[in-house]
């Protein structure tokens, strides 16, 4: 469904992505991990065109993200994205956060949008917070609302950019639980995360990045059982042994 | 000692009220127009499209390098030349104030837009909203909230600046006060009164700013 081919990107003279090739099939969960600064977030932001890349191509269900003539807004409406810092709109209530794009982009009526919003919030156990502003919610609650905001668009795939990195430890699981459930429901997901427990539990494949390049791209069990490269071994030993 | 006679104020209240109305009307319209065009200028400057940002930057820097009184003169003498007919002191002053203030407001609004986290725009983009929808629903409301105190402060300065319209023979509050002062020979009374009125209005404005600031922190 998502195909990344020989993608390269530079910030000035500095190459942040080097010849990255991978793909995410329908209903597949792919975890992207690696040390900070390895280009994981940049890669995932290229998938919906938030970051432009200079070389290579990305297609989502056959639509070319990297193409010049592509209607990016239409494409983005079909790919959900969850950010590290939630990025809920602080001046709107939870309800308005979820309704805005449904009405403006999908052209849903107010009633349809609100019904969808209520159903989604109910699913993540946040119905009682629908009239609150994001600032009145905990980090974990905000991130669950943010996931709902993305799901409200009925996306064909979901991108997660370190969805639990900004959370207090006790709130990480409530967000991961929602993501696990999504994965079980067959959502196509690309997840940048350091949560190796989550990766082990739901990922079909793990993509390991280092210094802008995809170093390993293997089924989850193989990756955790016997990583090929020293860099991946080193990374895993650092992240798992404490 | 002096022989004060404050009755001169009471006797001329309708005349003074007319002047004050003109000052307030000019301020109000110029603030609205200035914020409107200032927003457009700010969006042009931040658009990342070189010709647009260059035009906006040139305009803002040009206007900000000349005194307001000169801009008022310009429009008073230039607009009739361009249109081929006079438009009257009030409209030429209003255009001058609006376009002059737009340059200042645009700098405030630009800072306000930049104070909104970049991720906010990305979140809007990620749900397929267009550039203008993102500005309209996500970025500008937050920018104006952050900038409200400074916008009001600029409005207060504008209110004080409206006293310059005497140069195109408009009768604002200040002009009316000095006309009465001279014709009635009550300079001290009238200028004390004018000062008091400006003080009350502007001080009320700054109290409002302080409340806005508290609200934006909370």
Short mmCIF file of C-alpha atoms in Angstrom, two decimals:
data_model
loop_
_atom_site.label_atom_id
_atom_site.label_comp_id
_atom_site.label_asym_id
_atom_site.label_seq_id
_atom_site.Cartn_x
_atom_site.Cartn_y
_atom_site.Cartn_z
CA UNK A 1 0.00 0.00 0.00
CA UNK A 2 2.80 2.40 0.93
CA UNK A 3 5.87 2.05 -1.26
CA UNK A 4 9.07 3.96 -0.61
CA UNK A 5 11.70 3.62 -3.33
CA UNK A 6 15.26 4.89 -3.20
CA UNK A 7 14.29 7.95 -1.23
CA UNK A 8 16.98 10.53 -0.51
CA UNK A 9 16.66 13.86 1.21
CA UNK A 10 19.05 16.65 2.06
CA UNK A 11 18.89 19.59 4.44
CA UNK A 12 21.34 21.84 2.66
CA UNK A 13 24.52 19.77 2.38
CA UNK A 14 23.48 17.31 5.05
CA UNK A 15 21.88 14.13 3.80
CA UNK A 16 19.15 13.02 6.23
CA UNK A 17 17.79 10.13 4.17
CA UNK A 18 20.03 7.88 2.09
CA UNK A 19 18.48 5.70 -0.57
CA UNK A 20 15.65 4.40 1.63
CA UNK A 21 13.53 1.60 0.22
CA UNK A 22 10.76 -0.22 2.04
CA UNK A 23 7.06 -0.83 1.89
CA UNK A 24 4.01 -1.33 4.04
CA UNK A 25 1.39 -3.75 2.76
CA UNK A 26 -2.30 -3.47 3.47
CA UNK A 27 -3.22 -4.40 7.06
CA UNK A 28 0.45 -4.62 7.92
CA UNK A 29 2.08 -2.95 10.94
CA UNK A 30 5.63 -1.77 10.38
CA UNK A 31 7.66 -0.33 13.23
CA UNK A 32 10.48 2.04 12.35
CA UNK A 33 13.15 2.31 15.04
CA UNK A 34 16.70 3.49 15.42
CA UNK A 35 18.81 5.98 17.36
CA UNK A 36 17.67 9.58 17.50
CA UNK A 37 18.70 11.59 14.49
CA UNK A 38 18.62 8.52 12.27
CA UNK A 39 15.92 9.99 10.03
CA UNK A 40 12.91 7.96 11.22
CA UNK A 41 10.62 10.94 11.73
CA UNK A 42 11.75 12.55 8.51
CA UNK A 43 11.02 9.34 6.62
CA UNK A 44 7.50 9.03 8.00
CA UNK A 45 6.78 12.71 7.29
CA UNK A 46 7.80 12.13 3.68
CA UNK A 47 5.08 9.51 3.32
CA UNK A 48 2.28 12.10 3.43
CA UNK A 49 4.37 14.84 1.91
CA UNK A 50 4.83 16.97 5.03
CA UNK A 51 8.54 16.83 4.21
CA UNK A 52 9.57 16.95 0.56
CA UNK A 53 12.28 14.61 -0.64
CA UNK A 54 14.70 15.42 -3.44
CA UNK A 55 15.20 11.96 -4.90
CA UNK A 56 13.30 8.71 -5.16
CA UNK A 57 9.59 8.14 -5.01
CA UNK A 58 6.79 7.28 -2.63
CA UNK A 59 3.44 5.93 -3.70
CA UNK A 60 0.39 5.36 -1.55
CA UNK A 61 -2.13 3.06 -3.17
CA UNK A 62 -0.64 3.91 -6.52
CA UNK A 63 -0.86 7.69 -5.99
CA UNK A 64 2.52 9.30 -6.20
CA UNK A 65 3.30 11.49 -3.16
CA UNK A 66 6.54 12.76 -4.61
CA UNK A 67 5.07 13.66 -7.98
CA UNK A 68 4.78 17.30 -8.94
CA UNK A 69 1.19 17.16 -10.10
CA UNK A 70 -0.16 15.26 -7.10
CA UNK A 71 -3.05 16.74 -5.17
CA UNK A 72 -1.36 16.43 -1.79
CA UNK A 73 -4.30 17.67 0.25
CA UNK A 74 -6.54 14.95 -1.17
CA UNK A 75 -3.94 12.30 -0.50
CA UNK A 76 -3.30 13.51 3.05
CA UNK A 77 -6.99 13.39 3.84
CA UNK A 78 -6.76 9.63 3.37
CA UNK A 79 -3.67 9.04 5.52
CA UNK A 80 -3.98 9.59 9.23
CA UNK A 81 -1.06 10.99 11.18
CA UNK A 82 -0.35 11.12 14.89
CA UNK A 83 2.37 13.43 16.16
CA UNK A 84 4.80 13.24 19.04
CA UNK A 85 3.39 16.39 20.64
CA UNK A 86 -0.27 15.59 19.81
CA UNK A 87 -0.82 18.92 18.02
CA UNK A 88 -4.43 19.18 19.04
CA UNK A 89 -5.83 22.65 18.37
CA UNK A 90 -5.73 24.33 21.79
CA UNK A 91 -8.40 26.93 21.00
CA UNK A 92 -11.04 24.33 20.11
CA UNK A 93 -12.90 21.77 22.15
CA UNK A 94 -12.28 18.08 21.62
CA UNK A 95 -15.46 17.97 19.53
CA UNK A 96 -14.28 20.77 17.22
CA UNK A 97 -10.84 19.21 16.95
CA UNK A 98 -12.43 16.08 15.52
CA UNK A 99 -15.12 17.78 13.43
CA UNK A 100 -13.02 20.43 11.64
CA UNK A 101 -11.48 18.36 8.86
CA UNK A 102 -14.47 16.03 8.61
CA UNK A 103 -16.64 18.99 7.66
CA UNK A 104 -14.11 21.09 5.74
CA UNK A 105 -12.31 18.34 3.87
CA UNK A 106 -14.72 15.44 3.61
CA UNK A 107 -17.76 17.70 3.41
CA UNK A 108 -19.65 15.78 6.05
CA UNK A 109 -22.68 17.45 7.57
CA UNK A 110 -22.43 18.70 11.12
CA UNK A 111 -24.60 15.84 12.36
CA UNK A 112 -22.56 13.19 10.59
CA UNK A 113 -19.31 14.66 11.89
CA UNK A 114 -20.56 14.86 15.46
CA UNK A 115 -21.93 11.32 15.33
CA UNK A 116 -18.57 10.03 14.07
CA UNK A 117 -16.78 12.04 16.76
CA UNK A 118 -18.95 10.63 19.53
CA UNK A 119 -18.51 7.07 18.30
CA UNK A 120 -14.73 7.37 18.17
CA UNK A 121 -14.40 9.03 21.56
CA UNK A 122 -16.61 6.34 23.01
CA UNK A 123 -14.31 3.71 21.59
CA UNK A 124 -11.28 5.16 23.41
CA UNK A 125 -13.24 5.90 26.58
CA UNK A 126 -13.15 9.68 26.36
CA UNK A 127 -16.80 10.54 25.69
CA UNK A 128 -17.12 12.57 28.86
CA UNK A 129 -14.37 14.94 27.68
CA UNK A 130 -15.98 15.99 24.41
CA UNK A 131 -16.65 19.58 25.53
CA UNK A 132 -13.24 20.15 27.09
CA UNK A 133 -10.30 21.93 25.57
CA UNK A 134 -7.15 19.87 25.05
CA UNK A 135 -5.33 21.79 27.79
CA UNK A 136 -7.69 20.29 30.37
CA UNK A 137 -6.70 16.73 29.44
CA UNK A 138 -3.69 14.61 30.42
CA UNK A 139 -1.05 13.80 27.83
CA UNK A 140 -2.34 10.29 27.38
CA UNK A 141 -5.88 11.53 26.89
CA UNK A 142 -4.71 14.17 24.42
CA UNK A 143 -2.86 11.60 22.37
CA UNK A 144 -5.91 9.34 22.28
CA UNK A 145 -7.99 12.29 21.09
CA UNK A 146 -5.34 12.94 18.43
CA UNK A 147 -5.62 9.34 17.27
CA UNK A 148 -9.40 9.78 17.06
CA UNK A 149 -8.94 12.98 15.05
CA UNK A 150 -6.93 11.02 12.50
CA UNK A 151 -9.39 8.10 12.50
CA UNK A 152 -12.33 10.45 11.99
CA UNK A 153 -11.17 10.86 8.39
CA UNK A 154 -11.58 7.09 7.77
CA UNK A 155 -7.95 6.79 6.71
CA UNK A 156 -6.64 3.92 4.60
CA UNK A 157 -3.40 3.97 6.61
CA UNK A 158 -2.08 5.53 9.81
CA UNK A 159 1.31 7.08 10.45
CA UNK A 160 2.56 7.43 14.02
CA UNK A 161 5.54 9.68 14.71
CA UNK A 162 6.84 8.71 18.16
CA UNK A 163 3.34 8.79 19.64
CA UNK A 164 4.43 7.99 23.20
CA UNK A 165 7.76 9.84 23.47
CA UNK A 166 6.27 12.96 25.00
CA UNK A 167 4.17 11.06 27.55
CA UNK A 168 4.74 10.38 31.22
CA UNK A 169 5.51 6.68 31.69
CA UNK A 170 2.21 5.87 33.36
CA UNK A 171 0.28 7.14 30.33
CA UNK A 172 2.15 5.26 27.66
CA UNK A 173 0.09 2.11 27.92
CA UNK A 174 -3.30 3.74 27.50
CA UNK A 175 -2.09 5.05 24.13
CA UNK A 176 -0.39 1.81 23.12
CA UNK A 177 -3.55 -0.12 23.96
CA UNK A 178 -5.51 1.96 21.46
CA UNK A 179 -2.83 1.34 18.85
CA UNK A 180 -2.77 -2.40 19.52
CA UNK A 181 -6.52 -2.52 19.08
CA UNK A 182 -6.25 -0.60 15.82
CA UNK A 183 -3.65 -3.05 14.56
CA UNK A 184 -5.86 -6.00 15.50
CA UNK A 185 -8.70 -4.39 13.53
CA UNK A 186 -6.51 -4.61 10.46
CA UNK A 187 -5.38 -0.98 10.11
CA UNK A 188 -2.31 -0.43 7.96
CA UNK A 189 0.19 1.26 10.23
CA UNK A 190 3.66 2.73 10.05
CA UNK A 191 4.93 3.51 13.53
CA UNK A 192 8.08 5.31 14.56
CA UNK A 193 8.65 4.30 18.17
CA UNK A 194 11.09 3.19 20.82
CA UNK A 195 8.48 0.94 22.41
CA UNK A 196 10.01 -2.42 21.62
CA UNK A 197 7.32 -4.23 23.63
CA UNK A 198 4.73 -2.80 21.25
CA UNK A 199 6.86 -3.74 18.25
CA UNK A 200 7.19 -7.33 19.44
CA UNK A 201 3.51 -7.61 20.13
CA UNK A 202 1.96 -6.20 16.97
CA UNK A 203 4.57 -5.39 14.33
CA UNK A 204 4.79 -7.61 11.28
CA UNK A 205 8.10 -6.11 10.34
CA UNK A 206 10.71 -3.87 11.86
CA UNK A 207 12.66 -1.29 9.90
CA UNK A 208 15.86 -0.28 11.63
CA UNK A 209 17.43 3.00 10.59
CA UNK A 210 20.81 4.49 11.35
CA UNK A 211 22.36 7.71 10.06
CA UNK A 212 19.66 8.20 7.43
CA UNK A 213 19.78 4.73 5.92
CA UNK A 214 17.57 1.70 6.36
CA UNK A 215 19.96 -0.82 7.82
CA UNK A 216 17.57 -3.68 8.47
CA UNK A 217 14.07 -4.43 7.24
CA UNK A 218 12.93 -7.81 8.50
CA UNK A 219 10.06 -9.73 10.07
CA UNK A 220 9.73 -8.85 13.74
CA UNK A 221 10.80 -12.19 15.18
CA UNK A 222 13.94 -12.33 13.08
CA UNK A 223 14.85 -8.78 13.98
CA UNK A 224 14.58 -9.34 17.71
CA UNK A 225 15.89 -12.91 17.59
CA UNK A 226 18.98 -12.38 15.55
CA UNK A 227 19.64 -8.91 14.19
CA UNK A 228 21.97 -8.95 11.21
CA UNK A 229 24.03 -5.90 11.81
CA UNK A 230 26.18 -4.81 14.73
CA UNK A 231 24.44 -1.46 14.76
CA UNK A 232 21.05 -3.06 15.31
CA UNK A 233 22.49 -5.38 17.97
CA UNK A 234 24.08 -2.44 19.70
CA UNK A 235 20.82 -0.45 19.55
CA UNK A 236 18.74 -3.32 20.89
CA UNK A 237 21.12 -4.05 23.74
CA UNK A 238 20.99 -0.39 24.77
CA UNK A 239 17.25 -0.08 24.58
CA UNK A 240 16.30 -3.46 26.08
CA UNK A 241 18.86 -4.05 28.82
CA UNK A 242 17.66 -1.84 31.61
CA UNK B 1 -3.99 83.85 40.48
CA UNK B 2 -5.76 82.18 37.59
CA UNK B 3 -9.40 82.56 37.17
CA UNK B 4 -10.54 79.16 35.92
CA UNK B 5 -13.84 78.82 34.14
CA UNK B 6 -14.71 75.25 33.36
CA UNK B 7 -18.17 76.18 32.20
CA UNK B 8 -16.65 76.65 28.76
CA UNK B 9 -16.54 72.84 28.52
CA UNK B 10 -20.21 72.43 29.35
CA UNK B 11 -21.18 75.13 26.91
CA UNK B 12 -19.33 73.39 24.11
CA UNK B 13 -20.17 69.79 24.92
CA UNK B 14 -21.98 69.00 21.63
CA UNK B 15 -19.07 70.36 19.62
CA UNK B 16 -16.55 68.36 21.70
CA UNK B 17 -18.65 65.22 21.42
CA UNK B 18 -18.64 65.54 17.64
CA UNK B 19 -14.87 65.76 17.71
CA UNK B 20 -14.58 62.74 19.97
CA UNK B 21 -16.91 60.76 17.73
CA UNK B 22 -14.73 61.51 14.76
CA UNK B 23 -11.60 60.42 16.64
CA UNK B 24 -13.21 57.21 17.79
CA UNK B 25 -14.73 56.45 14.40
CA UNK B 26 -11.44 57.02 12.63
CA UNK B 27 -9.62 54.85 15.18
CA UNK B 28 -12.17 52.06 14.99
CA UNK B 29 -12.30 51.90 11.20
CA UNK B 30 -8.53 52.22 10.82
CA UNK B 31 -7.96 49.42 13.36
CA UNK B 32 -10.35 47.11 11.52
CA UNK B 33 -8.91 48.01 8.11
CA UNK B 34 -5.35 47.94 9.42
CA UNK B 35 -5.78 44.46 10.90
CA UNK B 36 -7.44 43.24 7.72
CA UNK B 37 -4.71 44.49 5.38
CA UNK B 38 -2.04 43.77 7.99
CA UNK B 39 -3.11 40.12 8.02
CA UNK B 40 -2.88 39.95 4.24
CA UNK B 41 0.58 41.56 4.33
CA UNK B 42 1.72 39.16 7.06
CA UNK B 43 0.48 36.14 5.12
CA UNK B 44 2.20 37.46 1.98
CA UNK B 45 5.45 37.88 3.86
CA UNK B 46 5.29 34.38 5.32
CA UNK B 47 4.01 32.75 2.14
CA UNK B 48 7.46 31.60 1.06
CA UNK B 49 6.66 32.92 -2.43
CA UNK B 50 9.45 35.37 -3.17
CA UNK B 51 7.63 38.03 -5.21
CA UNK B 52 4.78 38.20 -2.68
CA UNK B 53 7.02 38.44 0.36
CA UNK B 54 9.23 40.97 -1.39
CA UNK B 55 6.30 43.25 -2.22
CA UNK B 56 4.99 43.01 1.34
CA UNK B 57 8.41 43.58 2.91
CA UNK B 58 9.06 46.61 0.70
CA UNK B 59 5.70 48.10 1.53
CA UNK B 60 6.10 47.58 5.27
CA UNK B 61 9.63 48.96 5.38
CA UNK B 62 8.74 51.95 3.22
CA UNK B 63 5.71 52.94 5.29
CA UNK B 64 7.54 52.41 8.53
CA UNK B 65 10.34 54.71 7.46
CA UNK B 66 8.17 57.76 6.88
CA UNK B 67 6.32 59.87 9.42
CA UNK B 68 2.57 59.37 9.66
CA UNK B 69 1.87 63.03 8.99
CA UNK B 70 3.59 62.71 5.62
CA UNK B 71 1.42 59.72 4.70
CA UNK B 72 -1.68 61.73 5.62
CA UNK B 73 -0.52 64.52 3.31
CA UNK B 74 0.27 62.10 0.53
CA UNK B 75 -3.18 60.66 0.46
CA UNK B 76 -4.82 64.01 0.86
CA UNK B 77 -3.08 65.37 -2.24
CA UNK B 78 -2.40 62.19 -4.23
CA UNK B 79 -5.71 60.34 -4.13
CA UNK B 80 -7.66 63.19 -5.79
CA UNK B 81 -4.97 63.34 -8.48
CA UNK B 82 -5.35 59.62 -9.17
CA UNK B 83 -9.13 59.55 -8.98
CA UNK B 84 -9.56 62.87 -10.69
CA UNK B 85 -11.92 64.15 -8.01
CA UNK B 86 -11.61 65.03 -4.34
CA UNK B 87 -12.74 62.37 -1.87
CA UNK B 88 -12.86 64.58 1.17
CA UNK B 89 -10.62 64.90 4.19
CA UNK B 90 -12.24 62.11 6.16
CA UNK B 91 -11.83 59.41 3.54
CA UNK B 92 -8.32 60.42 2.60
CA UNK B 93 -7.37 60.40 6.29
CA UNK B 94 -9.06 57.04 6.77
CA UNK B 95 -7.17 55.53 3.83
CA UNK B 96 -3.92 57.01 5.09
CA UNK B 97 -4.41 55.66 8.61
CA UNK B 98 -5.53 52.25 7.40
CA UNK B 99 -2.61 51.76 5.06
CA UNK B 100 -0.14 53.22 7.55
CA UNK B 101 -1.38 51.07 10.42
CA UNK B 102 -1.51 47.99 8.18
CA UNK B 103 2.28 48.09 8.05
CA UNK B 104 2.55 48.10 11.85
CA UNK B 105 -0.20 45.57 12.38
CA UNK B 106 1.36 43.24 9.82
CA UNK B 107 4.58 43.10 11.85
CA UNK B 108 2.61 42.28 15.00
CA UNK B 109 0.52 39.66 13.22
CA UNK B 110 3.59 38.17 11.58
CA UNK B 111 5.14 37.67 15.01
CA UNK B 112 1.82 36.24 16.19
CA UNK B 113 1.70 33.70 13.37
CA UNK B 114 5.28 32.71 14.06
CA UNK B 115 4.42 32.18 17.73
CA UNK B 116 2.08 29.34 16.76
CA UNK B 117 3.88 25.99 16.86
CA UNK B 118 4.80 24.65 13.44
CA UNK B 119 3.27 21.31 14.30
CA UNK B 120 -0.17 22.95 14.40
CA UNK B 121 -0.02 23.69 10.70
CA UNK B 122 1.33 20.22 10.01
CA UNK B 123 -1.54 18.68 11.94
CA UNK B 124 -3.94 20.60 9.72
CA UNK B 125 -2.07 19.57 6.59
CA UNK B 126 -2.08 15.94 7.70
CA UNK B 127 -5.89 15.94 7.73
CA UNK B 128 -6.03 17.39 4.23
CA UNK B 129 -6.93 20.99 5.08
CA UNK B 130 -5.83 23.59 2.53
CA UNK B 131 -3.40 26.41 3.26
CA UNK B 132 -6.19 28.94 3.69
CA UNK B 133 -8.31 26.64 5.84
CA UNK B 134 -5.29 26.07 8.10
CA UNK B 135 -4.68 29.81 8.42
CA UNK B 136 -8.32 30.60 8.94
CA UNK B 137 -9.24 27.90 11.47
CA UNK B 138 -5.99 26.93 13.15
CA UNK B 139 -3.14 29.43 12.88
CA UNK B 140 -4.76 32.89 12.85
CA UNK B 141 -7.13 32.30 15.80
CA UNK B 142 -4.18 31.27 17.93
CA UNK B 143 -2.01 34.08 16.57
CA UNK B 144 -4.64 36.72 17.40
CA UNK B 145 -5.10 35.27 20.86
CA UNK B 146 -1.39 35.54 21.51
CA UNK B 147 -1.19 39.02 20.03
CA UNK B 148 -4.39 40.58 21.40
CA UNK B 149 -2.66 42.72 24.06
CA UNK B 150 -0.19 44.18 21.55
CA UNK B 151 -2.94 44.80 19.00
CA UNK B 152 -4.93 46.77 21.55
CA UNK B 153 -1.82 48.73 22.54
CA UNK B 154 -1.28 49.61 18.89
CA UNK B 155 -4.92 50.69 18.74
CA UNK B 156 -4.33 53.08 21.65
CA UNK B 157 -1.35 54.60 19.87
CA UNK B 158 -3.50 54.98 16.78
CA UNK B 159 -6.18 56.76 18.80
CA UNK B 160 -3.58 59.28 19.97
CA UNK B 161 -2.26 59.66 16.45
CA UNK B 162 -5.67 60.62 15.09
CA UNK B 163 -5.00 64.10 16.51
CA UNK B 164 -2.77 64.60 13.45
CA UNK B 165 -5.78 64.94 11.16
CA UNK B 166 -5.88 68.65 11.86
CA UNK B 167 -3.38 68.96 9.01
CA UNK B 168 -6.14 68.07 6.54
CA UNK B 169 -8.53 70.32 8.46
CA UNK B 170 -10.59 67.53 9.99
CA UNK B 171 -12.16 68.32 13.34
CA UNK B 172 -11.17 65.53 15.67
CA UNK B 173 -11.39 65.85 19.44
CA UNK B 174 -7.99 67.49 19.81
CA UNK B 175 -8.64 69.98 17.02
CA UNK B 176 -12.05 70.89 18.41
CA UNK B 177 -10.56 71.40 21.85
CA UNK B 178 -7.95 73.78 20.58
CA UNK B 179 -10.45 75.68 18.45
CA UNK B 180 -12.60 76.25 21.54
CA UNK B 181 -9.53 77.07 23.60
CA UNK B 182 -8.50 79.81 21.23
CA UNK B 183 -11.88 81.27 20.36
CA UNK B 184 -13.05 81.35 23.98
CA UNK B 185 -9.64 82.27 25.35
CA UNK B 186 -9.70 79.35 27.76
CA UNK B 187 -6.47 77.58 26.81
CA UNK B 188 -5.60 76.06 30.17
CA UNK B 189 -9.07 74.72 30.94
CA UNK B 190 -9.50 73.19 27.51
CA UNK B 191 -6.07 71.56 27.37
CA UNK B 192 -6.45 70.15 30.86
CA UNK B 193 -9.82 68.76 29.86
CA UNK B 194 -8.47 67.29 26.60
CA UNK B 195 -5.61 65.66 28.48
CA UNK B 196 -8.05 64.16 30.96
CA UNK B 197 -10.23 62.69 28.22
CA UNK B 198 -7.26 61.17 26.40
CA UNK B 199 -5.92 59.83 29.68
CA UNK B 200 -9.21 58.20 30.69
CA UNK B 201 -9.72 56.54 27.31
CA UNK B 202 -6.14 55.36 26.92
CA UNK B 203 -5.83 54.24 30.53
CA UNK B 204 -9.03 52.25 30.24
CA UNK B 205 -7.48 50.72 27.13
CA UNK B 206 -4.33 49.70 28.98
CA UNK B 207 -6.36 48.21 31.82
CA UNK B 208 -8.11 46.15 29.17
CA UNK B 209 -4.71 45.09 27.80
CA UNK B 210 -3.61 43.98 31.24
CA UNK B 211 -6.73 41.86 31.59
CA UNK B 212 -6.11 40.32 28.18
CA UNK B 213 -2.54 39.52 29.18
CA UNK B 214 -3.69 37.79 32.34
CA UNK B 215 -6.27 35.87 30.35
CA UNK B 216 -3.71 34.74 27.81
CA UNK B 217 -1.35 33.49 30.54
CA UNK B 218 -4.11 31.55 32.27
#
